[in-house]
Tab-separated table of C-alpha atoms in Angstrom:
chain	number	residue	atom	x	y	z
A	25	MET	CA	0.064	-0.006	-0.026
A	26	PRO	CA	1.492	3.355	-0.949
A	27	GLU	CA	2.684	5.427	2.017
A	28	HIS	CA	0.015	7.937	3.096
A	29	THR	CA	1.313	11.567	3.578
A	30	PRO	CA	-0.384	12.697	6.781
A	31	ASN	CA	-2.653	15.674	6.753
A	32	THR	CA	-2.453	18.195	9.763
A	33	PHE	CA	-5.516	19.741	11.494
A	34	SER	CA	-5.812	22.346	14.230
A	35	ALA	CA	-8.471	23.887	16.615
A	36	ASP	CA	-7.888	26.510	19.232
A	37	GLY	CA	-4.158	25.873	19.389
A	38	LEU	CA	-4.484	22.049	19.404
A	39	THR	CA	-2.903	20.238	16.503
A	40	TRP	CA	-3.208	16.532	15.360
A	41	THR	CA	-2.973	14.466	12.176
A	42	ASP	CA	-4.375	11.535	10.363
A	43	ALA	CA	-1.156	9.573	10.500
A	44	SER	CA	-1.480	5.872	11.242
A	45	LEU	CA	-0.350	4.368	14.544
A	46	TRP	CA	2.507	2.595	12.555
A	47	GLN	CA	3.669	5.878	10.896
A	48	GLN	CA	3.897	7.638	14.133
A	49	PHE	CA	5.770	4.989	16.102
A	50	ALA	CA	8.092	4.242	13.171
A	51	ALA	CA	9.094	7.790	13.161
A	52	LEU	CA	9.777	7.872	16.883
A	53	ALA	CA	11.707	4.575	16.643
A	54	ASP	CA	13.881	5.975	13.787
A	55	ALA	CA	14.572	9.123	15.869
A	56	ASP	CA	15.707	7.232	18.853
A	57	PRO	CA	15.520	3.397	18.778
A	58	GLN	CA	17.085	3.130	22.292
A	59	ALA	CA	14.440	5.232	23.967
A	60	LEU	CA	12.153	3.467	26.463
A	61	ALA	CA	8.752	2.368	24.983
A	62	VAL	CA	7.224	0.029	27.367
A	63	VAL	CA	7.620	-1.167	30.968
A	64	ALA	CA	6.068	-4.623	30.933
A	65	ALA	CA	3.930	-5.993	33.814
A	66	ASP	CA	7.024	-8.249	34.832
A	67	GLY	CA	9.185	-5.062	35.028
A	68	ARG	CA	11.113	-5.650	31.943
A	69	HIS	CA	12.000	-2.468	29.958
A	70	TRP	CA	11.590	-2.581	26.177
A	71	SER	CA	13.038	0.032	23.816
A	72	ARG	CA	11.397	1.418	20.674
A	73	GLY	CA	13.807	-0.499	18.613
A	74	GLU	CA	12.965	-3.780	20.242
A	75	MET	CA	9.218	-2.916	19.900
A	76	ARG	CA	9.826	-2.184	16.207
A	77	ALA	CA	11.489	-5.611	15.554
A	78	MET	CA	8.504	-7.374	17.070
A	79	ALA	CA	6.185	-5.249	15.159
A	80	GLU	CA	7.751	-6.178	11.886
A	81	ALA	CA	7.553	-9.743	12.784
A	82	ALA	CA	3.804	-9.247	13.334
A	83	GLN	CA	3.597	-7.482	9.996
A	84	ASN	CA	5.453	-10.376	8.228
A	85	ALA	CA	3.120	-12.867	9.680
A	86	LEU	CA	0.014	-10.966	8.572
A	87	LEU	CA	1.386	-10.563	4.910
A	88	ALA	CA	2.319	-14.249	4.735
A	89	ALA	CA	-1.229	-15.085	5.835
A	90	GLY	CA	-2.607	-12.898	2.961
A	91	VAL	CA	-3.900	-9.979	5.097
A	92	GLN	CA	-4.448	-6.897	2.917
A	93	PRO	CA	-4.941	-3.179	3.601
A	94	HIS	CA	-8.441	-2.335	5.299
A	95	ASP	CA	-8.974	-5.957	6.257
A	96	ARG	CA	-10.304	-6.367	9.856
A	97	VAL	CA	-8.064	-8.262	12.312
A	98	MET	CA	-9.256	-9.303	15.729
A	99	LEU	CA	-6.598	-8.708	18.519
A	100	GLN	CA	-7.117	-10.389	21.913
A	101	GLY	CA	-6.354	-7.552	24.444
A	102	CYS	CA	-3.927	-9.335	26.739
A	103	LYS	CA	-1.606	-6.760	28.310
A	104	ASN	CA	1.803	-7.650	27.072
A	105	THR	CA	4.296	-6.440	24.573
A	106	SER	CA	3.392	-9.127	22.042
A	107	VAL	CA	0.000	-7.696	21.743
A	108	LEU	CA	1.286	-4.187	21.374
A	109	ALA	CA	3.551	-5.361	18.654
A	110	ALA	CA	0.617	-7.076	16.945
A	111	ALA	CA	-1.341	-3.840	17.043
A	112	LEU	CA	1.719	-2.078	15.332
A	113	GLY	CA	1.962	-4.860	12.825
A	114	ILE	CA	-1.837	-4.647	11.925
A	115	SER	CA	-1.318	-0.974	11.348
A	116	ALA	CA	1.844	-1.298	9.346
A	117	VAL	CA	-0.158	-3.592	6.957
A	118	GLY	CA	-2.888	-0.983	6.732
A	119	ALA	CA	-5.554	-3.317	8.288
A	120	VAL	CA	-8.032	-2.473	10.978
A	121	ILE	CA	-7.287	-3.312	14.582
A	122	CYS	CA	-10.201	-4.939	16.325
A	123	PRO	CA	-9.222	-5.348	19.982
A	124	TYR	CA	-11.466	-7.563	22.156
A	125	THR	CA	-11.437	-8.516	25.844
A	126	PRO	CA	-9.797	-11.868	26.735
A	127	ASP	CA	-12.796	-12.887	28.623
A	128	LEU	CA	-15.275	-12.158	25.840
A	129	GLY	CA	-18.283	-14.386	26.253
A	130	ALA	CA	-18.970	-17.339	23.811
A	131	ALA	CA	-22.252	-15.879	22.671
A	132	GLU	CA	-20.727	-12.515	21.873
A	133	ARG	CA	-17.769	-14.170	20.098
A	134	ARG	CA	-20.187	-16.074	17.890
A	135	VAL	CA	-21.932	-12.897	16.900
A	136	LEU	CA	-18.579	-11.341	15.995
A	137	ASP	CA	-17.557	-14.328	14.050
A	138	GLU	CA	-20.765	-14.138	12.119
A	139	ARG	CA	-20.983	-10.361	11.415
A	140	LEU	CA	-17.577	-8.645	11.736
A	141	GLY	CA	-16.070	-10.044	8.556
A	142	HIS	CA	-12.554	-10.425	9.988
A	143	VAL	CA	-10.013	-12.322	8.074
A	144	ALA	CA	-7.517	-13.085	10.884
A	145	VAL	CA	-7.248	-13.328	14.781
A	146	PHE	CA	-4.341	-12.798	17.085
A	147	ASP	CA	-4.863	-14.484	20.413
A	148	ASP	CA	-2.884	-16.437	23.049
A	149	SER	CA	-3.837	-20.096	22.027
A	150	VAL	CA	-5.463	-20.584	18.663
A	151	GLY	CA	-3.584	-20.837	15.411
A	152	GLU	CA	-0.044	-20.870	14.588
A	153	PRO	CA	2.605	-19.397	16.985
A	154	VAL	CA	4.048	-16.114	15.687
A	155	PRO	CA	7.791	-16.244	15.432
A	156	GLY	CA	9.306	-13.322	17.475
A	157	LEU	CA	6.125	-12.716	19.525
A	158	PRO	CA	6.074	-14.889	22.569
A	159	GLY	CA	2.723	-16.202	23.665
A	160	LEU	CA	0.893	-14.982	20.445
A	161	HIS	CA	-0.869	-17.101	17.757
A	162	LEU	CA	-2.376	-16.117	14.457
A	163	SER	CA	-5.329	-17.835	12.966
A	164	THR	CA	-7.051	-16.930	9.548
A	165	ARG	CA	-10.618	-17.083	8.443
A	166	GLU	CA	-11.950	-17.617	4.843
A	167	ARG	CA	-12.440	-14.388	3.053
A	168	ASN	CA	-16.157	-13.649	2.079
A	169	LEU	CA	-15.738	-12.760	-1.517
A	170	ALA	CA	-19.437	-12.667	-2.175
A	171	GLY	CA	-20.168	-10.313	0.727
A	172	GLU	CA	-20.504	-6.470	0.217
A	173	VAL	CA	-17.366	-4.684	1.203
A	174	ASP	CA	-17.882	-1.706	3.654
A	175	GLU	CA	-16.368	1.320	1.929
A	176	ARG	CA	-15.860	2.880	5.430
A	177	ASN	CA	-12.961	0.473	6.073
A	178	ALA	CA	-10.650	2.544	4.041
A	179	ARG	CA	-11.146	5.308	6.682
A	180	THR	CA	-11.003	3.021	9.745
A	181	ALA	CA	-8.073	2.322	11.957
A	182	LEU	CA	-9.768	0.778	14.900
A	183	ILE	CA	-13.110	-1.071	15.707
A	184	GLY	CA	-13.850	-1.262	19.370
A	185	PHE	CA	-16.756	-3.390	20.909
A	186	THR	CA	-19.339	-2.100	23.461
A	187	SER	CA	-22.716	-3.309	24.861
A	188	GLY	CA	-25.688	-2.878	22.627
A	189	THR	CA	-29.251	-2.397	23.869
A	190	THR	CA	-30.409	-5.509	21.829
A	191	GLY	CA	-27.809	-7.768	23.409
A	192	VAL	CA	-25.674	-7.656	20.227
A	193	PRO	CA	-22.372	-5.868	20.619
A	194	LYS	CA	-21.804	-2.672	18.997
A	195	GLY	CA	-18.748	-2.331	16.571
A	196	VAL	CA	-17.594	1.272	17.095
A	197	MET	CA	-15.511	2.391	13.899
A	198	HIS	CA	-12.755	5.073	14.460
A	199	SER	CA	-10.485	6.762	12.187
A	200	PRO	CA	-6.804	7.398	12.910
A	201	THR	CA	-7.788	11.117	12.954
A	202	ALA	CA	-10.195	10.657	15.801
A	203	MET	CA	-7.792	8.594	17.855
A	204	ASN	CA	-4.834	11.142	17.314
A	205	TYR	CA	-7.138	13.901	18.387
A	206	ALA	CA	-8.358	12.194	21.413
A	207	VAL	CA	-4.829	11.385	22.700
A	208	ARG	CA	-3.486	14.817	21.870
A	209	ALA	CA	-6.134	16.566	23.587
A	210	CYS	CA	-5.616	14.413	26.793
A	211	GLU	CA	-1.805	15.156	26.561
A	212	TRP	CA	-2.599	18.867	26.288
A	213	VAL	CA	-5.075	18.621	29.213
A	214	ALA	CA	-2.551	16.954	31.386
A	215	GLY	CA	0.400	19.211	30.442
A	216	LEU	CA	2.614	16.314	29.458
A	217	THR	CA	6.151	16.816	28.090
A	218	PRO	CA	7.947	14.477	25.755
A	219	GLY	CA	8.961	11.222	27.306
A	220	ASP	CA	6.584	11.634	30.398
A	221	PRO	CA	5.665	7.964	31.253
A	222	ILE	CA	1.975	6.965	31.397
A	223	LEU	CA	0.072	4.495	33.384
A	224	GLY	CA	-1.446	1.507	31.400
A	225	LEU	CA	-4.079	0.599	33.881
A	226	MET	CA	-7.199	0.285	31.662
A	227	PRO	CA	-7.974	-3.046	29.804
A	228	TRP	CA	-7.177	-2.961	26.074
A	229	GLY	CA	-10.247	-4.648	24.837
A	230	SER	CA	-12.339	-1.506	24.175
A	231	ALA	CA	-11.908	1.539	22.002
A	232	PRO	CA	-11.103	3.912	24.951
A	233	GLY	CA	-9.027	1.316	26.626
A	234	PHE	CA	-6.862	0.670	23.679
A	235	THR	CA	-6.612	4.277	22.620
A	236	PHE	CA	-5.770	5.883	25.945
A	237	THR	CA	-3.109	3.449	26.822
A	238	ALA	CA	-1.545	1.580	23.699
A	239	HIS	CA	-2.276	4.110	21.036
A	240	PHE	CA	-1.468	7.077	23.440
A	241	SER	CA	1.877	5.705	24.248
A	242	LEU	CA	3.016	4.271	20.819
A	243	ALA	CA	1.818	7.220	18.820
A	244	LEU	CA	3.108	10.089	21.077
A	245	GLY	CA	6.259	8.454	22.354
A	246	HIS	CA	5.243	8.269	26.183
A	247	PRO	CA	6.567	5.186	27.731
A	248	LEU	CA	3.728	2.853	28.651
A	249	VAL	CA	3.858	1.398	32.231
A	250	ILE	CA	1.646	-1.684	32.180
A	251	VAL	CA	-0.374	-2.733	35.093
A	252	ASP	CA	-1.899	-6.108	34.437
A	253	ARG	CA	-3.413	-7.395	37.781
A	254	TRP	CA	-5.270	-4.765	39.620
A	255	ASP	CA	-4.129	-4.093	43.097
A	256	PRO	CA	-4.480	-0.610	44.434
A	257	LEU	CA	-1.315	-0.577	46.709
A	258	GLU	CA	0.767	-2.314	44.104
A	259	THR	CA	-0.443	0.368	41.454
A	260	LEU	CA	0.436	3.239	43.724
A	261	LYS	CA	3.877	1.784	44.088
A	262	ILE	CA	4.266	1.279	40.290
A	263	ILE	CA	3.182	4.913	39.720
A	264	ASP	CA	5.810	5.998	42.135
A	265	ALA	CA	8.605	3.756	41.098
A	266	HIS	CA	8.237	4.750	37.313
A	267	GLY	CA	7.299	8.318	37.675
A	268	CYS	CA	4.001	8.002	35.798
A	269	ARG	CA	2.647	11.484	34.902
A	270	TRP	CA	-0.795	10.483	33.471
A	271	GLY	CA	-3.265	7.699	33.470
A	272	ILE	CA	-6.832	7.067	32.973
A	273	CYS	CA	-9.026	4.924	35.133
A	274	VAL	CA	-12.687	4.483	36.428
A	275	PRO	CA	-13.985	5.614	39.745
A	276	THR	CA	-13.635	2.236	41.272
A	277	ASN	CA	-9.978	2.291	40.753
A	278	LEU	CA	-9.586	5.709	42.431
A	279	VAL	CA	-11.867	4.642	45.386
A	280	SER	CA	-9.717	1.706	46.097
A	281	MET	CA	-6.495	3.785	45.927
A	282	VAL	CA	-7.983	6.415	48.263
A	283	GLU	CA	-9.045	3.617	50.555
A	284	VAL	CA	-5.334	2.285	50.729
A	285	ALA	CA	-4.260	5.840	51.716
A	286	ARG	CA	-6.995	6.077	54.475
A	287	SER	CA	-5.710	2.839	55.765
A	288	GLY	CA	-2.321	4.247	56.275
A	289	LYS	CA	-0.677	1.748	53.914
A	290	TRP	CA	0.408	4.546	51.478
A	291	SER	CA	1.334	8.125	52.168
A	292	LYS	CA	3.694	9.296	49.558
A	293	PRO	CA	2.408	12.144	47.137
A	294	SER	CA	1.837	10.799	43.553
A	295	PRO	CA	4.057	12.009	40.684
A	296	LEU	CA	0.892	12.154	38.360
A	297	LYS	CA	0.111	15.326	36.816
A	298	ALA	CA	-3.361	14.292	36.206
A	299	LEU	CA	-5.571	11.218	36.414
A	300	GLY	CA	-8.548	11.225	33.984
A	301	VAL	CA	-11.537	9.456	35.509
A	302	GLY	CA	-14.719	8.403	33.750
A	303	GLY	CA	-17.427	5.855	33.397
A	304	GLY	CA	-19.103	6.301	36.626
A	305	THR	CA	-20.099	8.474	39.620
A	306	MET	CA	-17.460	10.825	40.918
A	307	THR	CA	-18.304	12.385	44.118
A	308	PRO	CA	-16.691	15.672	45.314
A	309	GLU	CA	-15.485	13.770	48.425
A	310	LEU	CA	-13.463	11.344	46.319
A	311	ILE	CA	-11.914	14.139	44.209
A	312	ARG	CA	-10.954	15.985	47.470
A	313	ALA	CA	-9.700	12.914	49.079
A	314	ALA	CA	-7.609	11.970	46.041
A	315	ARG	CA	-5.904	15.390	46.123
A	316	GLU	CA	-5.560	15.498	49.985
A	317	LEU	CA	-4.294	11.886	50.564
A	318	LEU	CA	-2.563	11.037	47.438
A	319	GLY	CA	-1.670	14.338	45.740
A	320	ILE	CA	-3.504	13.202	42.674
A	321	PRO	CA	-5.377	15.767	40.566
A	322	ALA	CA	-8.421	13.671	39.607
A	323	LEU	CA	-10.099	15.053	36.492
A	324	ARG	CA	-13.808	14.167	35.745
A	325	MET	CA	-13.715	13.175	32.020
A	326	PHE	CA	-16.731	12.816	29.800
A	327	GLY	CA	-16.561	10.469	26.921
A	328	MET	CA	-17.655	7.063	25.512
A	329	SER	CA	-16.602	4.475	23.013
A	330	GLU	CA	-18.292	6.520	20.265
A	331	CYS	CA	-16.608	9.784	21.047
A	332	MET	CA	-13.551	9.169	23.194
A	333	GLY	CA	-12.749	11.597	25.854
A	334	HIS	CA	-14.311	14.948	24.539
A	335	ALA	CA	-14.533	16.980	27.650
A	336	SER	CA	-12.613	17.314	30.807
A	337	THR	CA	-11.644	19.501	33.802
A	338	HIS	CA	-7.996	20.669	34.093
A	339	PRO	CA	-5.426	20.186	36.701
A	340	GLY	CA	-5.146	23.885	37.283
A	341	ASP	CA	-8.786	24.295	37.762
A	342	ALA	CA	-10.095	25.425	41.362
A	343	LEU	CA	-10.837	22.643	43.649
A	344	ASP	CA	-14.624	23.471	43.656
A	345	ARG	CA	-14.733	23.218	39.804
A	346	LEU	CA	-12.848	19.874	39.841
A	347	CYS	CA	-15.334	18.539	42.258
A	348	HIS	CA	-18.630	19.862	40.656
A	349	SER	CA	-18.014	20.122	36.893
A	350	ASP	CA	-17.232	17.883	34.067
A	351	GLY	CA	-15.033	20.551	32.529
A	352	LYS	CA	-15.274	22.132	29.084
A	353	SER	CA	-15.252	20.451	25.712
A	354	PHE	CA	-11.862	19.789	24.075
A	355	PRO	CA	-10.792	22.418	21.305
A	356	GLY	CA	-12.881	21.790	18.295
A	357	THR	CA	-15.527	19.711	19.980
A	358	ARG	CA	-19.056	21.034	20.867
A	359	ASP	CA	-21.309	19.473	23.632
A	360	GLU	CA	-24.967	20.635	23.742
A	361	ALA	CA	-28.159	19.391	25.546
A	362	PHE	CA	-31.084	18.386	23.502
A	363	ASP	CA	-34.829	17.831	24.149
A	364	THR	CA	-36.815	14.710	23.435
A	365	GLU	CA	-37.504	16.069	19.943
A	366	ARG	CA	-33.721	16.316	19.339
A	367	ARG	CA	-33.843	20.065	19.522
A	368	MET	CA	-30.980	21.977	20.980
A	369	LEU	CA	-31.811	23.452	24.359
A	370	PRO	CA	-30.660	26.908	25.694
A	371	ARG	CA	-27.633	26.865	27.960
A	372	GLY	CA	-28.638	26.034	31.570
A	373	GLU	CA	-31.426	23.633	30.779
A	374	ARG	CA	-31.070	19.887	31.298
A	375	GLY	CA	-31.314	17.482	28.344
A	376	GLN	CA	-29.628	14.698	26.427
A	377	ALA	CA	-26.076	15.094	25.690
A	378	GLY	CA	-25.157	15.703	22.026
A	379	VAL	CA	-21.681	15.792	20.817
A	380	LYS	CA	-19.929	16.831	17.633
A	381	GLY	CA	-16.207	17.081	17.024
A	382	PRO	CA	-13.029	15.469	15.677
A	383	SER	CA	-13.220	12.424	17.983
A	384	LEU	CA	-16.691	11.382	16.809
A	385	PHE	CA	-16.720	7.842	15.471
A	386	ILE	CA	-17.346	7.049	11.774
A	387	GLY	CA	-20.404	4.863	12.532
A	388	TYR	CA	-21.275	1.266	13.701
A	389	CYS	CA	-20.420	-1.722	11.778
A	390	ARG	CA	-23.115	-3.277	9.750
A	391	GLY	CA	-25.061	-5.761	11.739
A	392	LEU	CA	-23.127	-4.566	15.014
A	393	GLY	CA	-25.203	-1.696	16.224
A	394	ASP	CA	-25.938	0.268	13.023
A	395	GLN	CA	-29.653	0.458	13.954
A	396	GLU	CA	-28.661	2.328	17.069
A	397	TYR	CA	-26.893	5.245	15.300
A	398	ASN	CA	-28.573	8.360	16.743
A	399	LEU	CA	-27.653	11.711	15.092
A	400	THR	CA	-29.450	15.099	15.225
A	401	PRO	CA	-30.264	16.740	12.013
A	402	ASP	CA	-27.309	18.982	12.460
A	403	GLY	CA	-24.812	16.015	13.109
A	404	TYR	CA	-24.731	15.747	17.035
A	405	PHE	CA	-24.448	12.197	18.282
A	406	LEU	CA	-26.885	11.738	21.137
A	407	THR	CA	-25.039	9.903	24.036
A	408	GLY	CA	-27.857	8.853	26.254
A	409	ASP	CA	-26.403	10.968	29.119
A	410	GLU	CA	-28.145	13.902	30.653
A	411	ILE	CA	-26.206	17.172	30.924
A	412	ILE	CA	-26.443	20.778	31.759
A	413	CYS	CA	-24.309	23.061	29.827
A	414	ASP	CA	-23.552	26.436	31.412
A	415	PRO	CA	-23.342	29.617	29.462
A	416	ASP	CA	-19.498	29.656	29.677
A	417	GLY	CA	-19.385	26.181	28.007
A	418	SER	CA	-18.878	24.223	31.296
A	419	LEU	CA	-20.846	21.152	31.413
A	420	LYS	CA	-22.138	18.719	34.093
A	421	VAL	CA	-23.230	15.112	33.590
A	422	VAL	CA	-26.339	14.727	35.677
A	423	GLY	CA	-27.642	11.355	34.811
A	424	ARG	CA	-28.086	8.492	32.369
A	425	ILE	CA	-31.380	8.278	30.649
A	426	LYS	CA	-31.570	4.433	30.370
A	427	ASP	CA	-30.640	3.902	33.972
A	428	GLN	CA	-33.546	6.082	35.460
A	429	ILE	CA	-35.794	4.293	37.814
A	430	ILE	CA	-39.577	5.160	37.197
A	431	ARG	CA	-41.455	4.671	40.356
A	432	GLY	CA	-45.213	5.397	40.030
A	433	GLY	CA	-44.469	7.713	37.240
A	434	TYR	CA	-41.712	9.699	39.161
A	435	ASN	CA	-38.232	9.525	37.613
A	436	ILE	CA	-35.343	8.861	39.954
A	437	ASP	CA	-31.805	9.450	38.776
A	438	PRO	CA	-29.566	6.682	40.230
A	439	ALA	CA	-26.454	8.812	39.826
A	440	GLU	CA	-27.852	11.449	42.208
A	441	VAL	CA	-28.850	8.829	44.760
A	442	GLU	CA	-25.359	7.097	44.508
A	443	ALA	CA	-23.586	10.365	45.187
A	444	ALA	CA	-25.696	10.869	48.291
A	445	LEU	CA	-25.126	7.364	49.472
A	446	LEU	CA	-21.364	7.762	49.015
A	447	SER	CA	-21.476	10.747	51.395
A	448	HIS	CA	-22.182	8.102	54.151
A	449	PRO	CA	-19.024	7.497	56.217
A	450	ALA	CA	-19.364	3.803	56.099
A	451	ILE	CA	-20.131	3.358	52.417
A	452	ALA	CA	-17.089	2.868	50.111
A	453	MET	CA	-19.093	2.061	46.811
A	454	ALA	CA	-22.694	2.370	45.882
A	455	SER	CA	-24.843	1.438	43.009
A	456	VAL	CA	-28.665	2.008	42.776
A	457	VAL	CA	-30.763	-0.312	40.562
A	458	ALA	CA	-34.365	-0.876	39.690
A	459	VAL	CA	-36.407	-3.838	41.113
A	460	PRO	CA	-39.804	-4.622	39.903
A	461	GLU	CA	-42.772	-3.728	42.096
A	462	ALA	CA	-46.445	-4.564	41.220
A	463	ARG	CA	-48.120	-1.308	42.280
A	464	LEU	CA	-45.610	1.311	41.388
A	465	GLY	CA	-43.770	-0.526	38.489
A	466	GLU	CA	-40.278	-0.066	39.820
A	467	GLN	CA	-38.473	0.581	43.214
A	468	ALA	CA	-34.936	1.514	43.982
A	469	CYS	CA	-32.431	-0.794	45.664
A	470	ALA	CA	-29.053	0.379	46.953
A	471	VAL	CA	-26.293	-2.067	46.651
A	472	CYS	CA	-23.298	-1.056	48.920
A	473	LYS	CA	-19.801	-2.001	49.606
A	474	ILE	CA	-18.735	-1.038	53.216
A	475	ARG	CA	-15.496	0.573	54.106
A	476	ASP	CA	-13.028	-1.458	56.079
A	477	GLY	CA	-13.386	-1.008	59.882
A	478	HIS	CA	-17.018	0.339	59.524
A	479	ARG	CA	-20.277	-1.332	60.606
A	480	ALA	CA	-22.642	-1.882	57.706
A	481	PRO	CA	-25.646	0.545	58.094
A	482	THR	CA	-29.166	-0.635	58.092
A	483	LEU	CA	-31.653	0.605	55.606
A	484	GLU	CA	-33.165	2.870	58.426
A	485	ASP	CA	-29.599	4.175	58.983
A	486	VAL	CA	-29.268	5.017	55.279
A	487	LYS	CA	-32.625	6.636	55.148
A	488	SER	CA	-31.604	8.870	58.226
A	489	HIS	CA	-28.463	9.884	56.470
A	490	LEU	CA	-30.318	10.717	53.357
A	491	ALA	CA	-32.818	12.824	55.371
A	492	THR	CA	-29.959	14.718	57.054
A	493	ILE	CA	-28.315	15.616	53.769
A	494	GLY	CA	-31.509	16.740	52.249
A	495	LEU	CA	-32.271	14.293	49.537
A	496	SER	CA	-35.982	14.130	48.639
A	497	LYS	CA	-37.812	11.274	50.261
A	498	LYS	CA	-39.144	10.310	46.900
A	499	LYS	CA	-35.639	9.311	45.867
A	500	TRP	CA	-34.878	7.113	48.976
A	501	PRO	CA	-34.212	3.423	48.201
A	502	GLU	CA	-36.730	0.843	49.524
A	503	HIS	CA	-34.213	-1.815	49.703
A	504	LEU	CA	-30.542	-2.253	50.762
A	505	ILE	CA	-28.188	-5.062	50.048
A	506	VAL	CA	-24.547	-5.141	51.421
A	507	VAL	CA	-22.018	-6.880	49.343
A	508	GLU	CA	-18.331	-7.812	49.578
A	509	ASP	CA	-17.804	-5.832	46.254
A	510	LEU	CA	-19.908	-4.610	43.397
A	511	ALA	CA	-19.956	-6.375	39.922
A	512	TYR	CA	-17.877	-4.887	37.257
A	513	THR	CA	-17.704	-5.047	33.455
A	514	THR	CA	-14.289	-5.888	31.786
A	515	THR	CA	-13.432	-2.173	31.615
A	516	GLY	CA	-14.006	-1.730	35.300
A	517	LYS	CA	-17.333	0.019	35.217
A	518	VAL	CA	-20.111	-1.110	37.597
A	519	ASP	CA	-22.028	-3.806	35.899
A	520	LYS	CA	-25.647	-2.762	36.589
A	521	LYS	CA	-27.140	-5.633	34.539
A	522	ARG	CA	-25.590	-8.200	36.904
A	523	LEU	CA	-26.260	-6.182	39.959
A	524	SER	CA	-30.077	-6.231	38.944
A	525	ARG	CA	-30.033	-9.912	38.615
A	526	LEU	CA	-28.334	-10.272	42.012
A	527	VAL	CA	-30.943	-7.941	43.510
A	528	VAL	CA	-33.803	-9.885	42.154
A	529	SER	CA	-32.420	-13.078	43.417
A	530	GLU	CA	-31.601	-11.734	46.831
A	531	LEU	CA	-35.021	-10.177	47.360
A	532	GLN	CA	-36.736	-13.184	45.850
A	533	LEU	CA	-38.486	-11.257	43.294
A	534	GLY	CA	-37.940	-13.543	40.328
């Protein structure tokens, strides 16, 4: 495939290109092959030159298998250097990287095998071992010559998978331009300088997880410090030992690290310039505790698989703003609130979030979510979140439409109740889910994890606390279940579907 000459784009001082992952990494490796590229989970240091040699081995294996430009290649997202090299090799061929979680369910895998149209798979066990890439195997699939080719493949660098409302995974198609914009914007937000190491905490089996760790590091030249097994104390030690300056995580990760500090097991200030946090409820108390106990500027980030990381607070913002705002849109991006008729609302009114900007995805793969593509007439993607946009452009995510509990016609926002529950001194984690009720339709159940050293509150204790802080009685949960830990998705978000099933079983409602 002829070498593409990258185009450069800019908005409000931020610049990015449409160069491929391979083009960017190869240029960095040419400039300094001895520079540190990756610190593996076992502590081994890998240079850019070593990673390039492994990537070329992956490229050669793909070419020998007949993989062509714009083909789709599935990549099992195990967190090791062989997988990083395979991603580079896929990009070098000009094919599309399709990362998937190692614990992908059999039913979802069958759907992808039937509908994705991929021609090859890298994983840790099936197929032929790839010379030069320890632990990695390559298998091929018969090319469907009779099928219609998706012309969008020529613009696609990555397809990430996320849950769909119909139970079928959504295949989220991203261009290199969108990925480059997203990581450049985060680099700008954090104030990173060349060579600053970044923390590789998020799983690689999703579009944001891959982009904000693997792509961020390999494209921009920031050494990636891999964390494979989640342990909050060990992660704090890794951040400190390697001087990590940026990372991205979900609230559950930050809660666990703060709890380690509260226990007295860790007291050193973190070298992180910023830690982007998204994918769940972030309370002001958590943000303050992260700053006070760990020295971590935790940034509330707004993004999703379809439009990765498009708004954020900044490390230099006042503490009150860090605690109560989701920041402003990245340069070149617009976030607005829309009503139920998909009309843009005036600033200050609550409505469904719509986003438009350089990190917006191309679309969903055919047969993998394309029926859920939801654009306004003027090109804003409706996210399903509820936001309020202030006149100065600041925004606050205030809920999630599909998570709302409707009790007797009254809408309850679980995020608001969860934030109230988390202000209770004994509650470390909380999720509020709907349970069926014959007369009212739905009721609310609080599922809570208790802080070490604290007695679990009763439901009456919880209601008393909610009354004290002024939460409307209409929003109080009717049920309380205390658990050892919440259920999580592979990306670390609270898994409300699993919690709902648990609650129905525990309350004997099924």
